[in-house]
Amino acid sequence: MNGPSEGELFKKVMGEQWLTLHPDIRRRFEKNPAPGQPLYYRGELSELTSSRLGKCLGWLTRPFIDGALIPHDDHDFPVDIEVYSRPGCPFIFKQRTYRLHGRAPIRFTSYMAESAKGEVLEYVGMGLGMKLLLHVEDGNLHFTSDGYFWDLFGWRMPLPGVLTPGKTYLCHRNETPQQFNIRIEIRHALFGTTFTQAGVFRESAAPEMKETP
């Protein structure tokens, strides 16, 4: 049996704030992908940028968390998102495939989890993750990171903020029942904005399987 949807977790954490979200956003997050039945979204990033520090961090972390920090600048390229669950696992996984111009596709998978204290945690690989705070502005959903950590055998070791890419800000803004836009900014306390992503996404049917020759 698959675990709860992201919406159920967010609803639990946000309380009455959940009801102030745009109905389209609530519906979107309440969808619960059963194992073997992923949800698909297709979109286009109009902006992908990283500072000099961001590019250095992107290359340094590539062997461990490839795709989490993209050390390239590009614009107007397609991105596919697959949201899925696994049998007997309570987490919701998101795989993003970035199809930058002139480069091999970059894939990055993270998953959401609930801590024993009822916090929303996002893991990006190798036990690295961040705690997320959720709030609503004008009916749109905002995520703000509240510290990074390294999970070692169930113990979360906090990471000093100056040694991370910076604080993450994400806004999920509704446009139509089937379309939304996302803006992500990571801002370092000393070095300013290190990464930016912005784009529009739409709900999509499952991609067609290509026959191999």
Backbone as ProteinMPNN parsed JSONL, in Angstrom:
{"seq_chain_A": "MNGPSEGELFKKVMGEQWLTLHPDIRRRFEKNPAPGQPLYYRGELSELTSSRLGKCLGWLTRPFIDGALIPHDDHDFPVDIEVYSRPGCPFIFKQRTYRLHGRAPIRFTSYMAESAKGEVLEYVGMGLGMKLLLHVEDGNLHFTSDGYFWDLFGWRMPLPGVLTPGKTYLCHRNETPQQFNIRIEIRHALFGTTFTQAGVFRESAAPEMKETP", "coords_chain_A": {"N_chain_A": [[0.851, -1.207, 0.0], [0.557, 2.214, -0.858], [2.008, 5.274, 0.488], [0.901, 8.328, 2.203], [-0.274, 11.202, 0.31], [1.591, 14.119, -0.841], [-0.002, 16.288, -0.35], [-1.584, 15.507, 1.846], [0.344, 15.435, 3.863], [1.21, 18.131, 3.799], [-1.183, 19.413, 4.424], [-1.577, 18.548, 7.045], [0.629, 19.712, 8.334], [0.29, 22.453, 7.796], [-2.215, 23.13, 8.769], [-4.989, 25.251, 9.311], [-4.142, 27.027, 7.393], [-3.9, 25.649, 5.048], [-6.391, 25.652, 3.809], [-6.523, 28.151, 2.712], [-5.13, 28.069, 0.408], [-5.072, 28.178, -3.194], [-7.722, 26.458, -4.805], [-7.014, 24.829, -7.026], [-4.331, 24.281, -6.561], [-4.459, 22.858, -4.175], [-5.878, 20.603, -5.07], [-4.016, 19.594, -6.886], [-1.83, 18.785, -5.295], [-3.059, 16.914, -3.707], [-3.347, 14.677, -5.198], [-2.515, 11.282, -5.351], [0.051, 9.34, -6.18], [-0.109, 6.025, -7.035], [1.938, 3.067, -6.564], [3.693, 2.336, -9.502], [2.041, 3.914, -10.993], [2.69, 6.704, -11.908], [2.57, 10.35, -11.645], [2.655, 12.87, -14.129], [4.361, 15.773, -15.314], [4.948, 18.337, -17.627], [7.125, 20.847, -18.808], [8.688, 24.094, -19.28], [11.72, 25.678, -18.709], [12.28, 29.017, -18.351], [14.338, 30.336, -17.289], [17.507, 29.597, -16.069], [20.035, 29.922, -13.931], [23.273, 30.41, -12.406], [25.532, 31.564, -9.931], [29.081, 32.411, -9.726], [30.044, 31.156, -7.423], [27.946, 29.344, -7.132], [28.286, 27.755, -9.433], [30.755, 26.569, -8.849], [30.058, 25.081, -6.549], [28.166, 23.423, -7.715], [29.709, 21.811, -9.466], [31.454, 20.633, -7.603], [29.736, 19.132, -5.975], [28.625, 17.384, -7.719], [29.412, 14.575, -8.007], [28.074, 13.442, -5.856], [25.431, 14.413, -5.437], [24.179, 14.643, -8.031], [22.677, 16.887, -10.23], [21.164, 18.235, -8.356], [22.226, 20.742, -7.867], [22.684, 22.704, -10.445], [25.307, 23.529, -12.499], [25.155, 25.385, -14.691], [24.163, 27.863, -17.124], [21.164, 28.629, -18.784], [18.266, 28.828, -20.966], [14.784, 28.692, -21.805], [14.193, 25.841, -22.254], [13.115, 22.365, -22.289], [11.598, 20.596, -19.5], [10.934, 17.664, -17.733], [8.821, 16.238, -15.28], [8.401, 13.654, -12.986], [6.303, 12.221, -10.686], [6.234, 9.93, -8.14], [5.556, 6.866, -6.264], [6.728, 4.179, -4.109], [6.298, 0.674, -3.564], [5.267, -0.164, -0.286], [6.599, 1.993, 0.84], [6.716, 5.099, 2.528], [7.271, 7.519, 1.314], [7.145, 10.273, -1.07], [8.336, 10.555, -4.269], [10.199, 12.661, -6.513], [11.213, 12.954, -9.739], [13.192, 14.873, -11.787], [13.833, 15.844, -15.069], [16.078, 17.569, -16.82], [16.452, 19.138, -19.874], [18.753, 20.555, -21.203], [20.073, 22.842, -23.664], [22.153, 21.429, -26.077], [23.382, 19.625, -24.33], [23.728, 16.547, -22.465], [20.804, 15.005, -21.034], [19.936, 16.006, -17.707], [19.298, 14.407, -14.74], [17.513, 14.472, -11.703], [16.602, 13.356, -8.547], [14.51, 13.671, -5.761], [13.035, 13.29, -2.462], [10.147, 13.634, -0.365], [9.614, 13.67, 3.141], [8.21, 12.995, 6.369], [9.199, 14.154, 9.511], [9.842, 12.796, 12.837], [8.9, 14.753, 14.474], [6.918, 15.902, 13.052], [7.729, 17.549, 10.989], [8.365, 18.878, 7.68], [10.506, 17.357, 5.496], [12.962, 17.432, 2.954], [14.801, 15.253, 1.072], [17.796, 15.078, -0.766], [19.716, 13.351, -1.622], [22.381, 11.021, -0.748], [21.888, 11.157, 1.977], [21.666, 13.823, 2.505], [19.756, 16.729, 3.19], [17.0, 19.057, 3.658], [15.11, 21.008, 5.954], [11.792, 22.106, 5.538], [9.757, 24.991, 5.539], [6.377, 25.918, 5.23], [4.143, 28.225, 3.696], [1.39, 30.42, 2.844], [0.725, 32.782, 0.329], [-1.331, 35.085, -1.161], [-2.909, 32.979, -2.07], [-1.091, 31.241, -3.175], [1.491, 28.706, -2.966], [4.265, 28.645, -0.858], [7.595, 27.644, -0.219], [10.174, 27.544, 2.167], [13.502, 27.01, 3.022], [14.695, 25.771, 6.135], [17.218, 25.325, 7.311], [19.882, 23.064, 6.592], [20.825, 19.581, 6.571], [22.643, 16.565, 7.447], [21.794, 13.332, 7.279], [22.61, 10.819, 9.346], [22.44, 7.569, 9.87], [19.84, 7.884, 10.905], [20.17, 10.042, 12.557], [20.029, 13.481, 12.512], [22.372, 15.655, 11.486], [23.017, 18.979, 11.834], [23.975, 21.354, 9.302], [26.311, 23.993, 8.973], [25.125, 27.165, 7.933], [26.725, 28.838, 6.279], [28.258, 27.059, 4.916], [26.693, 25.913, 3.045], [24.738, 25.954, -0.059], [23.016, 28.057, 0.354], [19.991, 29.727, 1.502], [16.913, 28.316, 0.553], [14.267, 29.323, -1.543], [11.076, 28.749, -2.707], [8.389, 29.148, -4.929], [5.192, 28.086, -5.737], [3.035, 28.859, -8.054], [-0.26, 29.287, -9.077], [-1.774, 29.064, -12.338], [-3.699, 28.079, -14.235], [-6.294, 25.51, -14.054], [-4.803, 23.313, -14.984], [-2.224, 24.224, -15.19], [0.805, 25.681, -13.907], [3.279, 27.854, -12.403], [6.715, 27.809, -11.447], [9.124, 29.145, -9.279], [12.401, 29.208, -8.19], [14.791, 30.214, -5.863], [18.035, 30.327, -4.557], [19.726, 31.644, -1.918], [22.674, 32.83, -0.636], [23.969, 33.753, 2.56], [26.234, 35.373, 2.635], [27.145, 35.655, 0.008], [25.097, 36.245, -1.72], [22.574, 35.62, -4.27], [22.755, 32.349, -5.431], [21.686, 30.351, -7.069], [19.116, 30.135, -9.553], [15.927, 29.224, -10.751], [13.262, 29.226, -13.056], [10.064, 28.63, -14.37], [7.326, 27.295, -16.401], [4.778, 24.859, -15.95], [2.809, 22.006, -16.917], [0.127, 19.71, -16.362], [0.441, 16.358, -17.479], [0.004, 13.585, -19.762], [1.083, 10.129, -19.525], [4.344, 9.573, -20.821], [4.978, 8.479, -24.181], [6.181, 5.221, -24.884], [9.163, 4.508, -26.514], [9.929, 2.36, -29.17], [12.591, 0.02, -29.261], [15.128, -0.562, -31.657]], "CA_chain_A": [[0.0, 0.0, 0.0], [1.375, 3.417, -0.92], [1.87, 6.178, 1.61], [0.04, 9.492, 1.989], [0.164, 12.161, -0.698], [2.217, 15.327, -0.301], [-1.075, 17.145, 0.149], [-1.964, 15.087, 3.198], [1.403, 15.902, 4.759], [1.173, 19.585, 3.857], [-2.411, 19.779, 5.14], [-1.33, 18.276, 8.462], [1.607, 20.672, 8.85], [-0.173, 23.823, 7.621], [-3.437, 23.385, 9.51], [-6.009, 26.058, 8.641], [-3.561, 27.725, 6.24], [-4.109, 24.823, 3.856], [-7.659, 26.028, 3.185], [-6.368, 29.439, 2.022], [-4.482, 27.804, -0.873], [-5.946, 28.107, -4.361], [-8.258, 25.099, -4.932], [-6.261, 24.062, -8.022], [-3.086, 23.819, -5.928], [-4.828, 21.782, -3.244], [-6.205, 19.414, -5.863], [-2.785, 19.085, -7.507], [-1.013, 18.086, -4.303], [-3.813, 15.822, -3.097], [-3.236, 13.476, -6.025], [-1.632, 10.323, -4.693], [0.497, 8.371, -7.185], [0.057, 4.648, -6.581], [3.123, 2.441, -7.164], [3.503, 1.957, -10.89], [1.131, 4.847, -11.657], [3.22, 8.046, -11.617], [1.986, 11.568, -12.186], [3.624, 13.492, -15.021], [4.237, 17.193, -15.62], [5.901, 18.789, -18.63], [7.225, 22.296, -18.768], [9.828, 24.753, -19.9], [12.384, 26.66, -17.861], [12.657, 30.242, -19.045], [15.547, 30.867, -16.649], [18.361, 28.74, -15.247], [21.284, 30.656, -13.749], [24.038, 30.154, -11.186], [26.65, 32.488, -9.744], [30.381, 31.733, -9.75], [30.052, 30.225, -6.292], [27.002, 28.284, -7.441], [28.894, 26.838, -10.39], [31.77, 25.788, -8.125], [29.358, 24.108, -5.71], [27.531, 22.453, -8.598], [30.706, 20.844, -9.926], [32.002, 19.905, -6.456], [28.754, 18.185, -5.424], [28.09, 16.541, -8.789], [29.56, 13.122, -7.779], [27.254, 12.979, -4.732], [24.016, 14.78, -5.629], [24.133, 15.135, -9.399], [21.412, 17.475, -10.648], [20.553, 19.078, -7.322], [22.767, 22.078, -8.095], [23.104, 22.66, -11.841], [26.305, 24.602, -12.695], [25.051, 25.891, -16.058], [23.166, 28.893, -17.417], [20.433, 28.302, -20.005], [16.911, 29.363, -20.94], [13.807, 28.171, -22.773], [14.427, 24.43, -22.564], [12.08, 21.531, -21.663], [11.827, 19.845, -18.264], [9.905, 16.686, -17.403], [8.756, 15.875, -13.867], [7.652, 12.435, -12.693], [6.038, 12.084, -9.249], [5.893, 8.516, -7.983], [5.751, 6.219, -4.958], [7.255, 2.825, -4.177], [5.538, -0.24, -2.69], [5.697, -0.265, 1.098], [7.431, 3.144, 1.209], [5.824, 6.233, 2.819], [7.759, 8.76, 0.719], [6.761, 10.671, -2.418], [9.561, 10.864, -5.002], [10.09, 13.523, -7.688], [12.352, 12.916, -10.655], [13.179, 15.967, -12.752], [14.763, 15.654, -16.185], [16.36, 18.858, -17.458], [16.982, 18.914, -21.224], [19.439, 21.779, -21.592], [20.514, 22.893, -25.054], [23.5, 20.963, -26.371], [23.943, 18.81, -23.251], [22.989, 15.34, -22.124], [19.792, 15.28, -20.008], [20.344, 15.953, -16.295], [18.206, 13.882, -13.917], [17.671, 14.69, -10.266], [15.472, 12.807, -7.795], [14.444, 13.945, -4.324], [11.789, 12.788, -1.888], [9.609, 14.298, 0.814], [9.361, 12.795, 4.284], [7.771, 13.655, 7.601], [10.05, 13.8, 10.651], [9.12, 12.351, 14.028], [8.299, 15.946, 15.07], [5.904, 16.434, 12.159], [8.313, 18.529, 10.082], [8.497, 18.479, 6.282], [11.911, 17.235, 5.126], [13.228, 17.015, 1.582], [16.105, 14.623, 0.924], [18.275, 15.26, -2.136], [20.685, 12.313, -1.941], [23.506, 10.795, 0.169], [21.492, 11.547, 3.324], [21.59, 15.28, 2.622], [18.397, 17.223, 3.049], [16.685, 20.325, 4.297], [13.792, 21.169, 6.562], [11.03, 23.099, 4.785], [8.622, 25.692, 6.137], [5.378, 26.188, 4.197], [3.171, 29.265, 3.985], [0.545, 30.812, 1.717], [0.601, 34.2, -0.002], [-2.238, 35.292, -2.303], [-3.403, 31.699, -2.528], [-0.014, 30.442, -3.743], [2.235, 27.94, -1.974], [5.673, 29.018, -0.732], [8.466, 26.801, 0.595], [11.425, 28.186, 2.568], [14.329, 26.068, 3.777], [14.985, 26.175, 7.517], [18.396, 24.578, 7.721], [20.288, 21.84, 5.909], [21.331, 18.566, 7.499], [23.137, 15.301, 6.918], [21.162, 12.265, 8.058], [23.532, 9.713, 9.581], [21.81, 6.477, 10.62], [18.668, 8.375, 11.607], [20.475, 11.241, 13.35], [20.188, 14.622, 11.635], [23.44, 16.554, 11.888], [22.839, 20.271, 11.149], [25.12, 21.882, 8.567], [26.403, 25.458, 9.079], [24.544, 27.825, 6.771], [27.73, 29.403, 5.378], [28.864, 25.968, 4.159], [25.658, 25.393, 2.141], [24.502, 26.882, -1.183], [22.216, 29.185, 0.803], [18.602, 29.47, 1.849], [16.103, 28.047, -0.634], [12.924, 29.888, -1.611], [10.336, 28.213, -3.856], [6.986, 29.562, -5.024], [4.326, 27.356, -6.663], [1.983, 29.838, -8.343], [-1.248, 28.71, -9.984], [-2.175, 29.836, -13.503], [-4.981, 27.5, -14.663], [-6.443, 24.206, -13.391], [-3.797, 22.362, -15.437], [-0.913, 24.863, -15.391], [1.345, 26.447, -12.781], [4.679, 28.223, -12.6], [7.609, 27.58, -10.313], [10.346, 29.948, -9.197], [13.283, 28.774, -7.101], [15.995, 31.008, -5.659], [18.873, 29.938, -3.426], [20.461, 32.855, -1.571], [23.69, 32.659, 0.404], [23.981, 34.904, 3.469], [27.386, 36.224, 2.364], [27.471, 35.792, -1.419], [23.921, 36.558, -2.512], [21.855, 34.56, -4.987], [23.667, 31.381, -6.044], [20.979, 29.591, -8.099], [17.752, 30.555, -9.878], [15.178, 28.485, -11.767], [11.899, 29.722, -13.23], [9.438, 28.015, -15.528], [5.9, 26.986, -16.412], [4.55, 23.418, -16.071], [1.436, 21.566, -17.158], [-0.145, 18.295, -16.129], [0.683, 15.655, -18.726], [-0.228, 12.146, -19.801], [2.311, 9.347, -19.475], [5.079, 9.654, -22.091], [4.915, 7.294, -25.016], [7.375, 4.4, -24.868], [9.737, 4.348, -27.834], [10.379, 0.998, -29.453], [14.01, -0.095, -29.558], [15.309, -1.293, -32.916]], "C_chain_A": [[0.878, 1.244, 0.0], [1.063, 4.355, 0.228], [0.982, 7.359, 1.282], [0.603, 10.402, 0.91], [0.891, 13.315, -0.014], [1.155, 16.225, 0.312], [-1.504, 16.788, 1.553], [-0.944, 15.546, 4.222], [1.343, 17.411, 4.918], [-0.049, 20.065, 4.64], [-2.223, 19.629, 6.647], [-0.422, 19.342, 9.071], [1.061, 22.098, 8.833], [-1.441, 24.147, 8.397], [-4.435, 24.208, 8.704], [-5.474, 26.812, 7.431], [-3.805, 26.969, 4.947], [-5.354, 25.267, 3.092], [-7.579, 27.37, 2.458], [-5.621, 29.285, 0.695], [-5.502, 27.818, -2.0], [-6.442, 26.668, -4.52], [-7.511, 24.232, -5.943], [-4.971, 23.501, -7.424], [-3.384, 22.701, -4.942], [-5.114, 20.492, -4.0], [-4.948, 18.763, -6.426], [-1.974, 18.267, -6.506], [-1.746, 16.929, -3.63], [-3.787, 14.554, -3.944], [-2.185, 12.553, -5.43], [-1.184, 9.272, -5.695], [0.684, 6.979, -6.585], [1.318, 4.067, -7.213], [2.83, 1.965, -8.582], [2.566, 2.867, -11.666], [1.565, 6.294, -11.355], [2.339, 9.156, -12.157], [3.063, 12.255, -13.023], [3.291, 14.971, -15.235], [5.317, 17.542, -16.648], [5.937, 20.306, -18.598], [8.45, 22.811, -19.471], [10.401, 25.756, -18.908], [12.774, 27.852, -18.715], [13.962, 30.797, -18.499], [16.223, 29.787, -15.821], [19.696, 29.452, -15.127], [21.956, 30.226, -12.452], [25.197, 31.139, -11.13], [27.972, 31.718, -9.844], [30.481, 30.728, -8.611], [29.122, 29.058, -6.565], [27.588, 27.267, -8.409], [29.958, 25.971, -9.721], [31.108, 24.709, -7.274], [28.703, 23.024, -6.557], [28.51, 21.389, -9.064], [31.25, 20.013, -8.769], [31.045, 18.834, -5.941], [28.228, 17.213, -6.464], [28.27, 15.038, -8.536], [28.603, 12.571, -6.718], [25.762, 13.232, -4.946], [23.854, 15.407, -7.003], [22.736, 15.66, -9.739], [20.756, 18.36, -9.615], [20.969, 20.534, -7.5], [23.361, 22.084, -9.505], [24.051, 23.826, -12.137], [26.318, 25.166, -14.111], [24.027, 27.019, -16.109], [22.494, 28.528, -18.734], [19.04, 28.912, -19.896], [16.075, 28.692, -22.017], [14.13, 26.748, -23.224], [13.434, 23.569, -21.78], [12.559, 20.81, -20.401], [10.651, 18.897, -18.06], [9.98, 16.36, -15.919], [7.891, 14.628, -13.721], [7.534, 12.308, -11.171], [5.548, 10.656, -9.014], [6.109, 8.04, -6.549], [6.291, 4.812, -5.191], [6.473, 1.932, -3.218], [6.136, -0.298, -1.285], [6.541, 0.885, 1.594], [6.533, 4.355, 1.432], [6.198, 7.524, 2.098], [7.164, 8.998, -0.67], [8.029, 11.157, -3.123], [9.246, 11.778, -6.189], [11.366, 13.404, -8.503], [12.184, 14.009, -11.693], [14.216, 15.67, -13.831], [14.893, 16.979, -16.924], [17.025, 18.597, -18.81], [17.587, 20.22, -21.751], [19.892, 21.695, -23.045], [21.945, 22.37, -25.173], [24.154, 20.133, -25.294], [23.109, 17.553, -23.066], [21.957, 15.68, -21.056], [20.362, 15.125, -18.602], [19.145, 15.5, -15.484], [18.532, 14.051, -12.442], [16.417, 14.2, -9.556], [15.592, 13.173, -6.321], [13.169, 13.32, -3.789], [11.445, 13.549, -0.617], [9.352, 13.28, 1.91], [8.895, 13.642, 5.458], [8.668, 13.205, 8.743], [9.188, 13.338, 11.817], [8.423, 13.515, 14.725], [7.221, 16.557, 14.181], [6.415, 17.505, 11.224], [8.334, 17.974, 8.65], [9.981, 18.502, 5.92], [12.005, 16.844, 3.66], [14.656, 16.503, 1.505], [16.527, 14.691, -0.535], [19.325, 14.236, -2.537], [21.806, 12.235, -0.933], [23.179, 11.214, 1.596], [21.392, 13.034, 3.547], [20.164, 15.753, 2.399], [18.222, 18.573, 3.712], [15.279, 20.274, 4.885], [13.079, 22.296, 5.827], [9.91, 23.692, 5.629], [7.675, 26.084, 5.015], [4.486, 27.346, 4.636], [2.458, 29.668, 2.703], [0.569, 32.325, 1.566], [-0.253, 34.321, -1.253], [-2.698, 33.97, -2.907], [-2.346, 30.775, -3.094], [0.849, 29.828, -2.644], [3.713, 28.306, -2.022], [6.396, 28.041, 0.191], [9.733, 27.595, 0.916], [12.23, 27.178, 3.376], [14.643, 26.651, 5.153], [16.127, 25.309, 8.04], [18.611, 23.309, 6.916], [20.84, 20.861, 6.938], [21.89, 17.381, 6.72], [22.616, 14.21, 7.829], [22.109, 11.07, 8.137], [22.863, 8.68, 10.475], [20.646, 6.966, 11.483], [18.913, 9.601, 12.468], [20.774, 12.391, 12.397], [21.237, 15.584, 12.183], [23.285, 17.873, 11.134], [24.126, 20.703, 10.46], [25.15, 23.399, 8.71], [25.927, 26.13, 7.795], [25.569, 28.341, 5.779], [28.394, 28.329, 4.526], [27.876, 25.317, 3.194], [25.486, 26.357, 0.962], [23.733, 28.131, -0.78], [20.801, 28.764, 1.125], [17.77, 29.339, 0.579], [14.711, 28.65, -0.501], [12.255, 29.34, -2.868], [8.898, 28.698, -3.792], [6.298, 28.746, -6.106], [3.104, 28.242, -6.873], [1.017, 29.271, -9.385], [-1.555, 29.653, -11.135], [-3.536, 29.381, -14.026], [-5.139, 26.176, -13.93], [-5.369, 23.193, -13.78], [-2.388, 22.951, -15.522], [-0.5, 25.686, -14.178], [2.772, 26.861, -13.121], [5.448, 28.071, -11.297], [8.778, 28.55, -10.392], [11.134, 29.511, -7.97], [14.476, 29.715, -7.05], [16.725, 30.468, -4.43], [19.793, 31.114, -3.138], [21.401, 32.59, -0.399], [23.781, 33.925, 1.24], [25.118, 35.872, 3.161], [27.568, 36.555, 0.885], [26.256, 36.009, -2.312], [23.32, 35.353, -3.216], [22.838, 33.651, -5.719], [23.005, 30.593, -7.169], [19.581, 30.17, -8.303], [17.187, 29.621, -10.939], [13.779, 29.088, -11.846], [11.312, 29.094, -14.476], [7.97, 27.731, -15.332], [5.722, 25.492, -16.677], [3.067, 23.129, -16.253], [1.311, 20.084, -16.822], [-0.099, 17.571, -17.464], [0.294, 14.192, -18.612], [1.12, 11.437, -19.744], [3.021, 9.433, -20.821], [4.971, 8.353, -22.867], [6.245, 6.545, -24.974], [7.865, 4.213, -26.288], [10.242, 2.923, -28.014], [11.879, 1.017, -29.781], [14.184, -0.939, -30.814], [15.835, -2.698, -32.684]], "O_chain_A": [[1.836, 1.327, 0.768], [0.012, 4.262, 0.861], [0.372, 7.402, 0.214], [1.801, 10.382, 0.628], [0.828, 13.479, 1.205], [1.373, 16.845, 1.352], [-1.763, 17.673, 2.369], [-1.302, 15.99, 5.313], [1.415, 17.923, 6.035], [0.041, 21.008, 5.426], [-2.657, 20.479, 7.424], [-0.665, 19.818, 10.18], [1.333, 22.873, 9.75], [-1.72, 25.317, 8.66], [-4.7, 23.899, 7.542], [-6.238, 27.195, 6.545], [-3.904, 27.569, 3.877], [-5.363, 25.257, 1.862], [-8.467, 27.698, 1.671], [-5.49, 30.249, -0.06], [-6.672, 27.505, -1.782], [-5.647, 25.738, -4.381], [-7.386, 23.024, -5.741], [-4.568, 22.382, -7.741], [-2.654, 21.712, -4.876], [-4.648, 19.42, -3.614], [-4.825, 17.538, -6.443], [-1.489, 17.184, -6.832], [-1.108, 16.055, -3.043], [-4.158, 13.48, -3.47], [-1.098, 12.992, -5.053], [-1.969, 8.387, -6.035], [1.541, 6.782, -5.723], [1.732, 4.517, -8.282], [1.839, 1.277, -8.825], [2.314, 2.64, -12.849], [0.877, 7.013, -10.63], [1.479, 8.934, -13.009], [4.242, 12.227, -12.669], [2.128, 15.365, -15.324], [6.457, 17.091, -16.542], [4.918, 20.964, -18.39], [9.157, 22.077, -20.161], [9.677, 26.574, -18.341], [13.512, 27.712, -19.689], [14.617, 31.617, -19.142], [15.595, 29.144, -14.98], [20.42, 29.576, -16.115], [21.305, 29.745, -11.525], [25.769, 31.501, -12.158], [27.968, 30.5, -10.026], [30.938, 29.6, -8.798], [29.458, 27.912, -6.269], [27.412, 26.061, -8.233], [30.051, 24.775, -9.996], [31.543, 23.558, -7.275], [28.683, 21.854, -6.175], [28.188, 20.201, -9.059], [31.485, 18.815, -8.929], [31.476, 17.759, -5.522], [27.462, 16.309, -6.131], [27.349, 14.275, -8.829], [28.347, 11.368, -6.682], [24.932, 12.366, -4.668], [23.441, 16.56, -7.125], [21.739, 14.962, -9.556], [19.881, 19.158, -9.951], [20.165, 21.446, -7.307], [24.433, 21.521, -9.724], [23.649, 24.985, -12.038], [27.39, 25.4, -14.671], [23.145, 27.119, -15.256], [23.168, 28.158, -19.695], [18.676, 29.452, -18.851], [16.6, 28.189, -23.01], [14.316, 26.484, -24.412], [12.957, 23.986, -20.724], [13.732, 20.469, -20.254], [9.496, 19.299, -18.202], [11.069, 16.22, -15.363], [6.789, 14.556, -14.264], [8.539, 12.29, -10.461], [4.565, 10.225, -9.617], [6.751, 8.708, -5.739], [6.311, 4.318, -6.318], [6.032, 2.395, -2.167], [7.344, -0.46, -1.114], [7.146, 0.784, 2.661], [5.662, 4.623, 0.603], [5.507, 8.53, 2.254], [6.74, 8.065, -1.353], [8.712, 12.057, -2.635], [8.177, 11.687, -6.792], [12.457, 13.712, -8.024], [11.172, 14.072, -12.391], [15.346, 15.288, -13.527], [13.953, 17.448, -17.565], [18.045, 17.913, -18.879], [17.02, 20.889, -22.615], [20.072, 20.604, -23.585], [22.838, 22.817, -24.454], [25.37, 19.944, -25.326], [21.943, 17.497, -23.457], [22.204, 16.567, -20.239], [21.167, 14.231, -18.34], [18.089, 16.131, -15.528], [19.653, 13.812, -11.995], [15.303, 14.579, -9.916], [16.648, 13.002, -5.712], [12.319, 12.873, -4.558], [12.318, 14.036, 0.101], [8.923, 12.158, 1.639], [9.153, 14.844, 5.524], [8.88, 12.007, 8.928], [7.964, 13.47, 11.791], [7.472, 13.309, 15.478], [6.668, 17.607, 14.509], [5.627, 18.298, 10.709], [8.322, 16.761, 8.441], [10.635, 19.54, 6.024], [11.224, 16.023, 3.178], [15.604, 17.219, 1.829], [15.737, 14.404, -1.434], [19.785, 14.246, -3.679], [22.163, 13.241, -0.32], [24.077, 11.586, 2.352], [21.069, 13.477, 4.65], [19.455, 15.243, 1.531], [19.164, 19.153, 4.251], [14.392, 19.589, 4.376], [13.686, 23.324, 5.524], [9.208, 22.976, 6.342], [8.119, 26.535, 3.959], [4.114, 27.44, 5.806], [2.878, 29.297, 1.607], [0.448, 33.06, 2.546], [0.062, 33.73, -2.286], [-2.857, 33.861, -4.122], [-2.652, 29.64, -3.46], [0.932, 30.358, -1.535], [4.336, 28.283, -3.083], [5.881, 27.66, 1.242], [10.299, 28.245, 0.037], [11.708, 26.563, 4.306], [14.83, 27.858, 5.309], [16.008, 24.651, 9.073], [17.67, 22.58, 6.6], [21.264, 21.25, 8.026], [21.651, 17.218, 5.524], [22.953, 14.165, 9.013], [22.376, 10.401, 7.139], [22.732, 8.881, 11.683], [20.476, 6.537, 12.624], [17.975, 10.147, 13.05], [21.675, 12.288, 11.564], [21.026, 16.24, 13.203], [23.409, 17.89, 9.909], [25.225, 20.458, 10.958], [24.107, 24.04, 8.579], [26.289, 25.706, 6.697], [25.335, 28.298, 4.571], [29.027, 28.646, 3.519], [28.182, 24.287, 2.592], [26.032, 27.461, 0.985], [23.782, 29.146, -1.475], [20.453, 27.587, 1.031], [17.898, 30.138, -0.349], [14.058, 28.502, 0.532], [12.801, 29.452, -3.966], [8.265, 28.665, -2.737], [6.752, 28.708, -7.25], [2.25, 28.364, -5.995], [1.44, 28.826, -10.453], [-1.595, 30.871, -10.962], [-4.427, 30.204, -14.236], [-4.211, 25.748, -13.243], [-5.052, 22.304, -12.99], [-1.451, 22.243, -15.89], [-1.33, 26.304, -13.513], [3.397, 26.292, -14.016], [4.896, 28.189, -10.203], [9.355, 28.748, -11.462], [10.605, 29.453, -6.86], [15.103, 29.984, -8.075], [16.112, 30.189, -3.4], [20.554, 31.537, -4.008], [20.976, 32.18, 0.681], [23.685, 35.034, 0.714], [24.983, 37.072, 3.4], [28.088, 37.618, 0.547], [26.374, 35.962, -3.537], [23.531, 34.211, -2.809], [23.649, 34.113, -6.522], [23.676, 30.203, -8.125], [18.943, 30.634, -7.358], [17.869, 29.268, -11.902], [13.182, 29.42, -10.822], [11.968, 29.026, -15.516], [7.429, 27.902, -14.239], [6.417, 24.918, -17.515], [2.201, 23.884, -15.814], [2.257, 19.311, -16.977], [-0.549, 18.109, -18.476], [0.255, 13.627, -17.519], [2.168, 12.065, -19.895], [2.367, 9.372, -21.862], [4.886, 7.27, -22.288], [7.31, 7.16, -25.024], [7.104, 3.814, -27.17], [10.892, 2.358, -27.135], [12.367, 1.905, -30.481], [13.467, -1.92, -31.011], [16.042, -3.446, -33.639]]}, "name": "protein", "num_of_chains": 1, "seq": "MNGPSEGELFKKVMGEQWLTLHPDIRRRFEKNPAPGQPLYYRGELSELTSSRLGKCLGWLTRPFIDGALIPHDDHDFPVDIEVYSRPGCPFIFKQRTYRLHGRAPIRFTSYMAESAKGEVLEYVGMGLGMKLLLHVEDGNLHFTSDGYFWDLFGWRMPLPGVLTPGKTYLCHRNETPQQFNIRIEIRHALFGTTFTQAGVFRESAAPEMKETP"}
